[in-house]
Coordinates of C-alpha atoms (C1' of nucleotides) in Angstrom, one line a residue:
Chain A
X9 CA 0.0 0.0 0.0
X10 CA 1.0 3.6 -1.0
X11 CA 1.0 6.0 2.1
X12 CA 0.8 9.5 1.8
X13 CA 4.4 10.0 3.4
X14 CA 5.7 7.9 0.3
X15 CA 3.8 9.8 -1.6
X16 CA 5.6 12.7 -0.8
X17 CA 9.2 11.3 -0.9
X18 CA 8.5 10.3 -4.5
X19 CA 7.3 13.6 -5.5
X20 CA 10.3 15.1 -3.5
X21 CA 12.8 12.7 -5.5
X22 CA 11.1 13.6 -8.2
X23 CA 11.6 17.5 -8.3
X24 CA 15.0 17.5 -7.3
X25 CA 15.9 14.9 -9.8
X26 CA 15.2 17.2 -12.8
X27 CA 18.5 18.0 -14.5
X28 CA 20.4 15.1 -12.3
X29 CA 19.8 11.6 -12.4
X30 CA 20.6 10.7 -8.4
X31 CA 19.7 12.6 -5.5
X32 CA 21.4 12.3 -2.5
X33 CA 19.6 11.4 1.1
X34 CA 20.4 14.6 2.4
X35 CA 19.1 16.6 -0.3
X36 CA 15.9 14.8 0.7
X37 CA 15.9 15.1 4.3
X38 CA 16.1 19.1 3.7
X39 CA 14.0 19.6 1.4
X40 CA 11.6 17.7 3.2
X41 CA 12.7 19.3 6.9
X42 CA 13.1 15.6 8.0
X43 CA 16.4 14.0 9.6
X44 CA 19.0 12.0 7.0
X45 CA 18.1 8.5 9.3
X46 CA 14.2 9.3 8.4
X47 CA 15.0 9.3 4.5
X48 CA 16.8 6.2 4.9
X49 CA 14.4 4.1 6.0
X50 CA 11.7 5.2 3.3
X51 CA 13.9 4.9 0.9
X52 CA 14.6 1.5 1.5
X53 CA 11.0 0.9 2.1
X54 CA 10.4 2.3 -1.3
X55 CA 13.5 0.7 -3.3
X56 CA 12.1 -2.9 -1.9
X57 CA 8.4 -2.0 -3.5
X58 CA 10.6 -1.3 -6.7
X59 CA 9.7 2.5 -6.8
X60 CA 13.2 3.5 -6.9
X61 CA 16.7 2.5 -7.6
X62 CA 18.9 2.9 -4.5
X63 CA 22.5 1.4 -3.2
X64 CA 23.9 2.6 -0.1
X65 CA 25.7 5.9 -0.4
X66 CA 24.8 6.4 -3.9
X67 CA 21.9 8.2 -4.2
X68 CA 18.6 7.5 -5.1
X69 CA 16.7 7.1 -8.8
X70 CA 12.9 6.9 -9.6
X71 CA 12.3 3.6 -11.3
X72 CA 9.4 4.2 -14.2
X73 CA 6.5 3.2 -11.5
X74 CA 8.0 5.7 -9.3
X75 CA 8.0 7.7 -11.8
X76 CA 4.3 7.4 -12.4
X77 CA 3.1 7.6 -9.2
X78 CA 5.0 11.0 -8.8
X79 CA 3.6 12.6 -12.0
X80 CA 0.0 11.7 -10.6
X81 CA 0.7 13.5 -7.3
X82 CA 2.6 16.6 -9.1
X83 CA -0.5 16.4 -11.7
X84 CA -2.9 17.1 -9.0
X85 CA -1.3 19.5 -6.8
X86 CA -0.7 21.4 -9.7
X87 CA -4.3 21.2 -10.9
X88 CA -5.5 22.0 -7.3
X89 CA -3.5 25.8 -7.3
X90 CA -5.0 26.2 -10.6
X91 CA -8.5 25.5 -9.4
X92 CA -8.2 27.0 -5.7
X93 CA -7.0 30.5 -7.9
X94 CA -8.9 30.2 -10.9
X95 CA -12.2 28.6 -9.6
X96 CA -12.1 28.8 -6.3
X97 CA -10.8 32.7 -5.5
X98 CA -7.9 31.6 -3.5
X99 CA -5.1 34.5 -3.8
X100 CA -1.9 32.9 -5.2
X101 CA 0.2 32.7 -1.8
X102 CA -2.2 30.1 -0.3
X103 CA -2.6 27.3 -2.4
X104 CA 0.3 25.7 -2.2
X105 CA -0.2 24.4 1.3
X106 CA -3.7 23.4 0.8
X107 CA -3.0 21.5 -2.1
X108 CA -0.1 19.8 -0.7
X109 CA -2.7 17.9 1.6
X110 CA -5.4 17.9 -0.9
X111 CA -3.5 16.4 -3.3
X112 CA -3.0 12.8 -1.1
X113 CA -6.9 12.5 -0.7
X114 CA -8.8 13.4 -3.6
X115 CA -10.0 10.8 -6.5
X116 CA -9.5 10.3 -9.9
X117 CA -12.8 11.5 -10.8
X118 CA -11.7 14.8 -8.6
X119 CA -8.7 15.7 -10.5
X120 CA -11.1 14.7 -14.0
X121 CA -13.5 17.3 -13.3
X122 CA -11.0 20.0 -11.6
X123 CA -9.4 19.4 -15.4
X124 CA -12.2 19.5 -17.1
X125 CA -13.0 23.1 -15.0
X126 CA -10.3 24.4 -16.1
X127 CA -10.1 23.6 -19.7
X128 CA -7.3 20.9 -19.1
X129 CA -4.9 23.6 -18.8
X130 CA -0.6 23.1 -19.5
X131 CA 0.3 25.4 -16.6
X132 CA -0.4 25.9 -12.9
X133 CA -0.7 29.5 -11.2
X134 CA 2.9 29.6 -10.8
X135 CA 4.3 28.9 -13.8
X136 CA 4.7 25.1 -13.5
X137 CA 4.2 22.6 -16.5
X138 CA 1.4 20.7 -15.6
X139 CA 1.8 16.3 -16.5
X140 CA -0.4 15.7 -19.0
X141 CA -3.1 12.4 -17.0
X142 CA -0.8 9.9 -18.0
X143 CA 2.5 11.5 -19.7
X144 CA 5.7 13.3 -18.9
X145 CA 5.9 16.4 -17.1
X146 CA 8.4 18.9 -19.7
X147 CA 9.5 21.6 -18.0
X148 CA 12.0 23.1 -19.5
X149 CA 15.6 24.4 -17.6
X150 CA 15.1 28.5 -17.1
X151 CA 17.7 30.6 -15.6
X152 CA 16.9 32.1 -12.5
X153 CA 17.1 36.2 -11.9
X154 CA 20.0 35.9 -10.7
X155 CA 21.7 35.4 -14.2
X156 CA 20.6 37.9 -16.5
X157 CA 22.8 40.3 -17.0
X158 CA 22.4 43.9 -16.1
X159 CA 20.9 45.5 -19.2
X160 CA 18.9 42.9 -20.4
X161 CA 14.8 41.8 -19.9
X162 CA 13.2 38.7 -19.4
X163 CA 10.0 37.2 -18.9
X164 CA 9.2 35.4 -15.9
X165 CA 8.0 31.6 -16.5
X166 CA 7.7 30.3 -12.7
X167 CA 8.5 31.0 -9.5
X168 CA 9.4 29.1 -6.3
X169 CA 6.4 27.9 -4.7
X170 CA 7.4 26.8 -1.6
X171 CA 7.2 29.8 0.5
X172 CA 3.9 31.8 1.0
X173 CA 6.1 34.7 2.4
X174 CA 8.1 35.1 -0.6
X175 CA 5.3 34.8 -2.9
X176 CA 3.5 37.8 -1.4
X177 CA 6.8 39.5 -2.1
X178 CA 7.1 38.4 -5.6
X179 CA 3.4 39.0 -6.1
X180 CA 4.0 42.5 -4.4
X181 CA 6.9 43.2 -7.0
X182 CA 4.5 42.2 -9.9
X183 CA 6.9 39.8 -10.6
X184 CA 4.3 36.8 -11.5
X185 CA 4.8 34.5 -14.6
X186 CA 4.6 36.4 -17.8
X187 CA 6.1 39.3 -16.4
X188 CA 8.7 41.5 -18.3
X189 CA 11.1 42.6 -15.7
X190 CA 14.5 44.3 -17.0
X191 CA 17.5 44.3 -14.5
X192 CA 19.0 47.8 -14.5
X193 CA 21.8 46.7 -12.3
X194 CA 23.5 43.7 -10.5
X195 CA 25.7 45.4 -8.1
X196 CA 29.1 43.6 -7.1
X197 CA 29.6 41.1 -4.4
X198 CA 26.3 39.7 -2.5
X199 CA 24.5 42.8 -3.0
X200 CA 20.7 43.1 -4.0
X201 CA 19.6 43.6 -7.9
X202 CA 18.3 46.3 -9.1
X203 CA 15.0 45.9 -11.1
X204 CA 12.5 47.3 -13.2
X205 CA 9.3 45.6 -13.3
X206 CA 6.2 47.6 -14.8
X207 CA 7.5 51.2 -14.7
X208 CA 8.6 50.6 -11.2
X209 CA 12.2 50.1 -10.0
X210 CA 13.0 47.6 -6.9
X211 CA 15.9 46.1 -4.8
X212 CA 16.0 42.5 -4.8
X213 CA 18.0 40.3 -2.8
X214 CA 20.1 37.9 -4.5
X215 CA 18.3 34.7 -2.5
X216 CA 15.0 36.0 -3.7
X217 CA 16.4 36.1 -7.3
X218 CA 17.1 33.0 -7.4
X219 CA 14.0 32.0 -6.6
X220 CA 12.1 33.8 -9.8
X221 CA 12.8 31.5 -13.2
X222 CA 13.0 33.6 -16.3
X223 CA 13.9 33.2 -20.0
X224 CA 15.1 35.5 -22.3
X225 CA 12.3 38.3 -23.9
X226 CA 11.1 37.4 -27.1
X227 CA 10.2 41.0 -28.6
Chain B
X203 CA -3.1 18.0 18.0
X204 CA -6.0 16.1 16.9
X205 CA -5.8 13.9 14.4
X206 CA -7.7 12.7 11.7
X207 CA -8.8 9.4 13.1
X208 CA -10.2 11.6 16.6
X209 CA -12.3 13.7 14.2
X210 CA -13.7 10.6 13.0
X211 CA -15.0 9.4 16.4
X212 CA -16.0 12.3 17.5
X213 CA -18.2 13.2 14.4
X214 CA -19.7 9.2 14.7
X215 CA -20.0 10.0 18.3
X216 CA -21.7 13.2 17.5
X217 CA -24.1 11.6 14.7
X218 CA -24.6 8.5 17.4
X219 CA -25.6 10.7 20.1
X220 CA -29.0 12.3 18.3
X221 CA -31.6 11.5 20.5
X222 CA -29.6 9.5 23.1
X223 CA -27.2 11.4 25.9
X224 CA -24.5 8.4 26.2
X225 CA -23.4 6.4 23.6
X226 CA -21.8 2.8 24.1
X227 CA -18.7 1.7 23.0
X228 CA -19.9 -1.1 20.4
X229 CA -22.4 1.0 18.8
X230 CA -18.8 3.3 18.0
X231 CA -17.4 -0.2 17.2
X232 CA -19.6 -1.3 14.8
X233 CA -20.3 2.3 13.0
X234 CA -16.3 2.5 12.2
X235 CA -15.6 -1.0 11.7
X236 CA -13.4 -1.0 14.4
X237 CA -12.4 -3.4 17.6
X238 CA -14.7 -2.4 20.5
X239 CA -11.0 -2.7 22.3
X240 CA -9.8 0.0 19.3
X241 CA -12.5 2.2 20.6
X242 CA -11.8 2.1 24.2
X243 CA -8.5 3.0 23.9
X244 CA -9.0 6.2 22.1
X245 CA -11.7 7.4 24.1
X246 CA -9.6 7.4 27.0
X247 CA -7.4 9.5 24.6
X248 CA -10.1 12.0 23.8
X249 CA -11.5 12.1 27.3
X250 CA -7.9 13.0 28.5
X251 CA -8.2 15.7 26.3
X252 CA -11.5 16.8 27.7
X253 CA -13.3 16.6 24.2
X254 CA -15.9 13.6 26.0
X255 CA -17.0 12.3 29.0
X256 CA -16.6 9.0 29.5
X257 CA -16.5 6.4 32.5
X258 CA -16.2 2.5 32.2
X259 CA -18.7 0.3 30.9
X260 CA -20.8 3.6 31.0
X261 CA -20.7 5.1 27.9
X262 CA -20.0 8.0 26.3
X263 CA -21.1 12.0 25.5
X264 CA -19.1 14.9 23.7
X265 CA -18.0 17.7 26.3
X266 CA -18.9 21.3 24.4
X267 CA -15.5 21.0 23.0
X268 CA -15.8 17.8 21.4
X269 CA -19.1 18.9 20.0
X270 CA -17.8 21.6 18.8
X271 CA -14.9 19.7 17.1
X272 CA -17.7 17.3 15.3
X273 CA -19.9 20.0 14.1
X274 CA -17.3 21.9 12.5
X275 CA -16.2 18.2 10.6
X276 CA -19.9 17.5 9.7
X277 CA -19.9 21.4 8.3
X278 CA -17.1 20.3 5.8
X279 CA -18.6 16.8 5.1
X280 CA -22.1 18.3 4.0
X281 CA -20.7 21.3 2.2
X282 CA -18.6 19.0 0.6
X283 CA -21.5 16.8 -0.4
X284 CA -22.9 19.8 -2.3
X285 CA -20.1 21.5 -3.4
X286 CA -19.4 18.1 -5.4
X287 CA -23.0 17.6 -6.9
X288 CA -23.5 21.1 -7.1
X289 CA -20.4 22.7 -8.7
X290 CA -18.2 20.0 -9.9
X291 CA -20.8 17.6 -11.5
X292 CA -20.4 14.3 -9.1
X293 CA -23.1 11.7 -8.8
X294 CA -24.7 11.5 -5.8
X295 CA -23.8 8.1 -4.6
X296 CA -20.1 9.0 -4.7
X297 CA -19.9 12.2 -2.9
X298 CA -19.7 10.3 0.5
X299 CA -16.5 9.1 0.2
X300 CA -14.7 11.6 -1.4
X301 CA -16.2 13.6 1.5
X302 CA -15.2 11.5 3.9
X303 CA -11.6 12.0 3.1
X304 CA -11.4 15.8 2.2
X305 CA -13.2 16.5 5.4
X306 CA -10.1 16.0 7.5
X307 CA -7.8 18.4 5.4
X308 CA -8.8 21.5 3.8
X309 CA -8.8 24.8 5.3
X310 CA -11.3 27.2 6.6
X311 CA -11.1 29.3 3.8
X312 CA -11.6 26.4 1.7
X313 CA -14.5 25.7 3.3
X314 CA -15.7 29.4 3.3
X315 CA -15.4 29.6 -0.4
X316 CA -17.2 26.7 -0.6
X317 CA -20.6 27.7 1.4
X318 CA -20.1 31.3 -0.3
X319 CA -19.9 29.5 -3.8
X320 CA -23.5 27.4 -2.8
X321 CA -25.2 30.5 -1.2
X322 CA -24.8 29.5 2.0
X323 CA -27.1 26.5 1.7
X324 CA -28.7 24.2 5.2
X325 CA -29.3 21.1 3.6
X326 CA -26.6 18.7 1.6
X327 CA -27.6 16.9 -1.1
X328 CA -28.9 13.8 1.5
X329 CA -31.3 15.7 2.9
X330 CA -29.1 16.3 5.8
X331 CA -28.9 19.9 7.9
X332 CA -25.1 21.6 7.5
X333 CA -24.6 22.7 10.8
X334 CA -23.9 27.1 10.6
X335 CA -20.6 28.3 10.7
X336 CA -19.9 28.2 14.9
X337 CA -24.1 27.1 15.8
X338 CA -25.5 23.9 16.4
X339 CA -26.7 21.8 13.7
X340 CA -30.5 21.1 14.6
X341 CA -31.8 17.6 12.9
X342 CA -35.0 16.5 12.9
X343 CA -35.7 13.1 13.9
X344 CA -37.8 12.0 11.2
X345 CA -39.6 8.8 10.3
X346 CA -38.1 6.4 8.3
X347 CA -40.3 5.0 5.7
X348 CA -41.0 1.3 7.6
X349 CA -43.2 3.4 10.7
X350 CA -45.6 4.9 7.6
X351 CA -48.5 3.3 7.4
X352 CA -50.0 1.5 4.5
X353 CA -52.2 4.1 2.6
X354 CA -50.5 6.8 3.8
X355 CA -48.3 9.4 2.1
X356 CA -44.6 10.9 3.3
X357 CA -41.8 13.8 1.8
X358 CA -38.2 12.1 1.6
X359 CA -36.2 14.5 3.9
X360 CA -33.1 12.2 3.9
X361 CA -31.6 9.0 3.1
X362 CA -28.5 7.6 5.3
X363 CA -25.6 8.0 3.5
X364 CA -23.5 5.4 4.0
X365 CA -23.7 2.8 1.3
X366 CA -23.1 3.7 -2.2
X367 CA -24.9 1.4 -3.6
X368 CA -27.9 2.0 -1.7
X369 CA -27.6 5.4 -2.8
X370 CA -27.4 4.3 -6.6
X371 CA -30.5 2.2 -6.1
X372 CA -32.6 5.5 -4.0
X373 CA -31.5 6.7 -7.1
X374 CA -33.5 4.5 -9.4
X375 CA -36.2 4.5 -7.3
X376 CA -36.4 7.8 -7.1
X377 CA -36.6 8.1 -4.1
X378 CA -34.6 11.6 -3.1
X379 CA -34.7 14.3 -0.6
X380 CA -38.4 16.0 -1.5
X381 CA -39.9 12.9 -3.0
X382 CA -43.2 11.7 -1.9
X383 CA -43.7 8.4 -1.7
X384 CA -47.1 6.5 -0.9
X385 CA -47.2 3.5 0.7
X386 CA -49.8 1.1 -1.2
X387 CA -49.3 -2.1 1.0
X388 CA -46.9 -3.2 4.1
X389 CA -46.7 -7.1 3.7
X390 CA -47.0 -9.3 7.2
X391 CA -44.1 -10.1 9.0
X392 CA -40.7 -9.1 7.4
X393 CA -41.6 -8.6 3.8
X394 CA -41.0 -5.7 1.2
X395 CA -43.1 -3.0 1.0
X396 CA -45.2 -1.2 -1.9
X397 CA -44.4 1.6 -2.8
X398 CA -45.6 4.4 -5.3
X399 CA -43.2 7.2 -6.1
X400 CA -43.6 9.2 -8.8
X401 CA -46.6 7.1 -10.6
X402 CA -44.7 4.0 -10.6
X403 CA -44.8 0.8 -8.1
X404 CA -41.4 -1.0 -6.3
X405 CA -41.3 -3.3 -3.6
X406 CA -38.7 -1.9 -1.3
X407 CA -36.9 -4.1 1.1
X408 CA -37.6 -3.6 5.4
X409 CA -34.0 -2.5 5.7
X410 CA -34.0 -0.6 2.5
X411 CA -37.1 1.2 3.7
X412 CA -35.5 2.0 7.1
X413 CA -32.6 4.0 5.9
X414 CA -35.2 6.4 4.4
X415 CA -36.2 9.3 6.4
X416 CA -39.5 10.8 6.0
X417 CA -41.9 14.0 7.0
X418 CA -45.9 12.9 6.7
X419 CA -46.8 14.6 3.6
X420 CA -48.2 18.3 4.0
X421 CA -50.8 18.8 1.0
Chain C
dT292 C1' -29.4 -15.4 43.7
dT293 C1' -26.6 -17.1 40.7
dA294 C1' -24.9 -18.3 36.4
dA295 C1' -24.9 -17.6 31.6
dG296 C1' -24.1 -14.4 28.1
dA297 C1' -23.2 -9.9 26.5
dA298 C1' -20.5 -5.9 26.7
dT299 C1' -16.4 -3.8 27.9
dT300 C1' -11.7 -3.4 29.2
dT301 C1' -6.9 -4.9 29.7
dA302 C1' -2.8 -7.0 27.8
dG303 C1' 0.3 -7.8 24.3
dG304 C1' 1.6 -7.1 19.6
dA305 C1' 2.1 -5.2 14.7
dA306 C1' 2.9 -1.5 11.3
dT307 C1' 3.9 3.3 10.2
dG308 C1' 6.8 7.2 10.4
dC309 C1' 9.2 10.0 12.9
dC310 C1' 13.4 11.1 16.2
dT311 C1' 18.4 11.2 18.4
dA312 C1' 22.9 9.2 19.0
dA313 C1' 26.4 6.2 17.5
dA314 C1' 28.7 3.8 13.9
dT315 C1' 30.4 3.6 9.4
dC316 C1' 31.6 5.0 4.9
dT317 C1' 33.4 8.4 1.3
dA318 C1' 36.1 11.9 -0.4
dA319 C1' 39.2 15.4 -0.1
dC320 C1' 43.5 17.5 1.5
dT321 C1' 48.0 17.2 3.1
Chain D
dA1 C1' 48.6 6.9 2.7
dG2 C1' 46.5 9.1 6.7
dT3 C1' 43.5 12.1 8.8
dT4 C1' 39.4 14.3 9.0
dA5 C1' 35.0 16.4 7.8
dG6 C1' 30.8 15.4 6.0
dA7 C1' 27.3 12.2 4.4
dT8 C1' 24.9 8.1 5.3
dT9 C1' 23.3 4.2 7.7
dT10 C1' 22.3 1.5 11.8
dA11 C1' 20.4 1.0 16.4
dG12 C1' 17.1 2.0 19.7
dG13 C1' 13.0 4.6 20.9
dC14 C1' 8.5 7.0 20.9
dA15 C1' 3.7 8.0 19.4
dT16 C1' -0.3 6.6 16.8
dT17 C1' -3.8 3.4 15.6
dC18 C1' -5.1 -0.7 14.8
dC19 C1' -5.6 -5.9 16.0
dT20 C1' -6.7 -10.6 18.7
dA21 C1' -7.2 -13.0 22.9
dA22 C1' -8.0 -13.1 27.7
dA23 C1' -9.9 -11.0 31.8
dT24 C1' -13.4 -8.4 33.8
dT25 C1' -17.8 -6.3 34.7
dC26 C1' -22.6 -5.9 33.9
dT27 C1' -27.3 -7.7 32.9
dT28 C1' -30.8 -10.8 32.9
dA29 C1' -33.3 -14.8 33.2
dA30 C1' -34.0 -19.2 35.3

DNA sequence: TTAAGAATTTAGGAATGCCTAAATCTAACT
DNA sequence: AGTTAGATTTAGGCATTCCTAAATTCTTAA
């Protein structure tokens, strides 16, 4: 049987194993705010139900179940902030925590008709790639703020989700997907980056850049 | 911190306690499909917290706080139950379920935006009363259709809930919150009964019949 | 009134999922 | 190669929630 806890380690395994192929325990156990011994024990629990590849001090890979089952949980938390904004009302900063437990508990038929609401949209509220019911996620690799050289623009594709705090700020800033921002400056060192997003100029630290995904302006 | 399995026995406590001050520890037992022994152990839990009163081999009844705690569940179970039918389309024998798991986990605003979306509505889709917001839910204890007497007419106020497929065949029948239903004929002894509902004739099981809950018909 | 029989509780145990502390392994630097 | 810092695993524990089996208490009917 599938628990909700493994449910979560897959989808976590998942995420972080875009662009890498093996994730490491610890990478895990802080994205997940649970100790190193914790993730060790799921992950064996989860290598013998052949949901993931693992040897000991290696690192960990999502067989093609694995695979599957974290799709279907990305799928609907992703179609849960679209519906919760979209349908529902729900400002932007407070979905992602209620569809983090929604999307454990609710049916086939659920996600179906949520879908089906929304006119089986590609793309959640923050910019995320949406899997299709039973195919790959493709989310493509964007740069994050952080990059883009002073002088240039770029549109914003996705954000970090994980942080309702930060996406007031972003949403404060105006800096949701599809929004132009230029970056007038990147000042040396650490220091914050100096923005301009919709007429308006802003300081940004360098954490929260890298936190807003971007590709280049198509004009 | 309450957990999910608590708010379940205190809503079946809650549900059991309609009519009755003290409920027993097998009628718990048998409503969950649980070990009377399962049961005694977490009421001793909850009565630690102070969320029942409870004293060996003499029962059981919710404190204020443990009603409280129920009410506020059943509130998101019967919103839920029309929220489903309502707005996203379900069928009406399979919004218990679903119901029965998102009770546990979504939010107060979740559960705002869903009475605001149904016009703050009394009644779910069962013929059930949602209890208000922070006020007592006020049921009326109906008849269930086995206590009408042959001849007589009655209005479907609700049917339990429960059993999908009970609900599916209600369906058929017709026989759904606001119906009325004549009884032509109550066979001796333990046998179906005649009914009329809607110009056509069934015979309706004696347990069928008693899970149907009925107002003598006001003309 | 007492002895079934029913209801309830206690005892002991299993699975899940987390923790801390201690042991072990890897990798990197001298 | 040897040491060491960091990552990982093992070991031992705790809480939750369920179970079965055995003991206990209550009820009722002969």
């Amino acid at each position: 049987m599938i628990t909700h806890a493994m449910e979560d380690y897959l989808k976590t395994v998942y995420l972080l194993q875009e662009g890498q192929e093996k994730v490491s325990t610890s990478a895990i156990a802080q994205q997940m705010e649970v100790s190193a011994a914790s993730v060790t024990g799921m992950i064996r629990k989860l290598a013998a139900m052949g949901l993931l590849n693992y040897a000991s001090y290696q690192g960990v890979e999502l067989t093609e179940g694995g695979k599957k089952i974290a799709q279907e949980i990305i799928r609907h938390h992703r179609l849960l902030e679209l519906y919760l904004v979209e349908i529902m009302g729900f400002s932007w900063d407070k979905v992602h925590d209620e569809a983090d437990k929604l999307e454990h508990v609710i049916s086939e038929e659920f996600e179906e008709r949520m879908s089906e609401a929304l006119g089986h949209p590609t793309t959640d509220p923050h910019g995320h790639a949406i899997p299709a019911k039973d195919g790959a996620l493709q989310e493509v690799a964007y740069a994050t703020l952080t990059e883009v050289d002073a002088g240039s623009s770029a549109t914003v594709q996705h954000v970090s989700d994980n942080d309702p705090e930060m996406l007031r700020y972003f949403d404060q800033l105006g800096l949701l997907p599809g929004a132009v921002v230029h970056v007038v400056a990147k000042e040396p060192f650490n220091g914050p980056l100096r923005l301009k997003v919709d007429q308006t100029e802003h300081f940004v630290g360098r954490e929260v850049a890298g936190n807003v995904f971007v590709s280049p302006q198509i004009t």
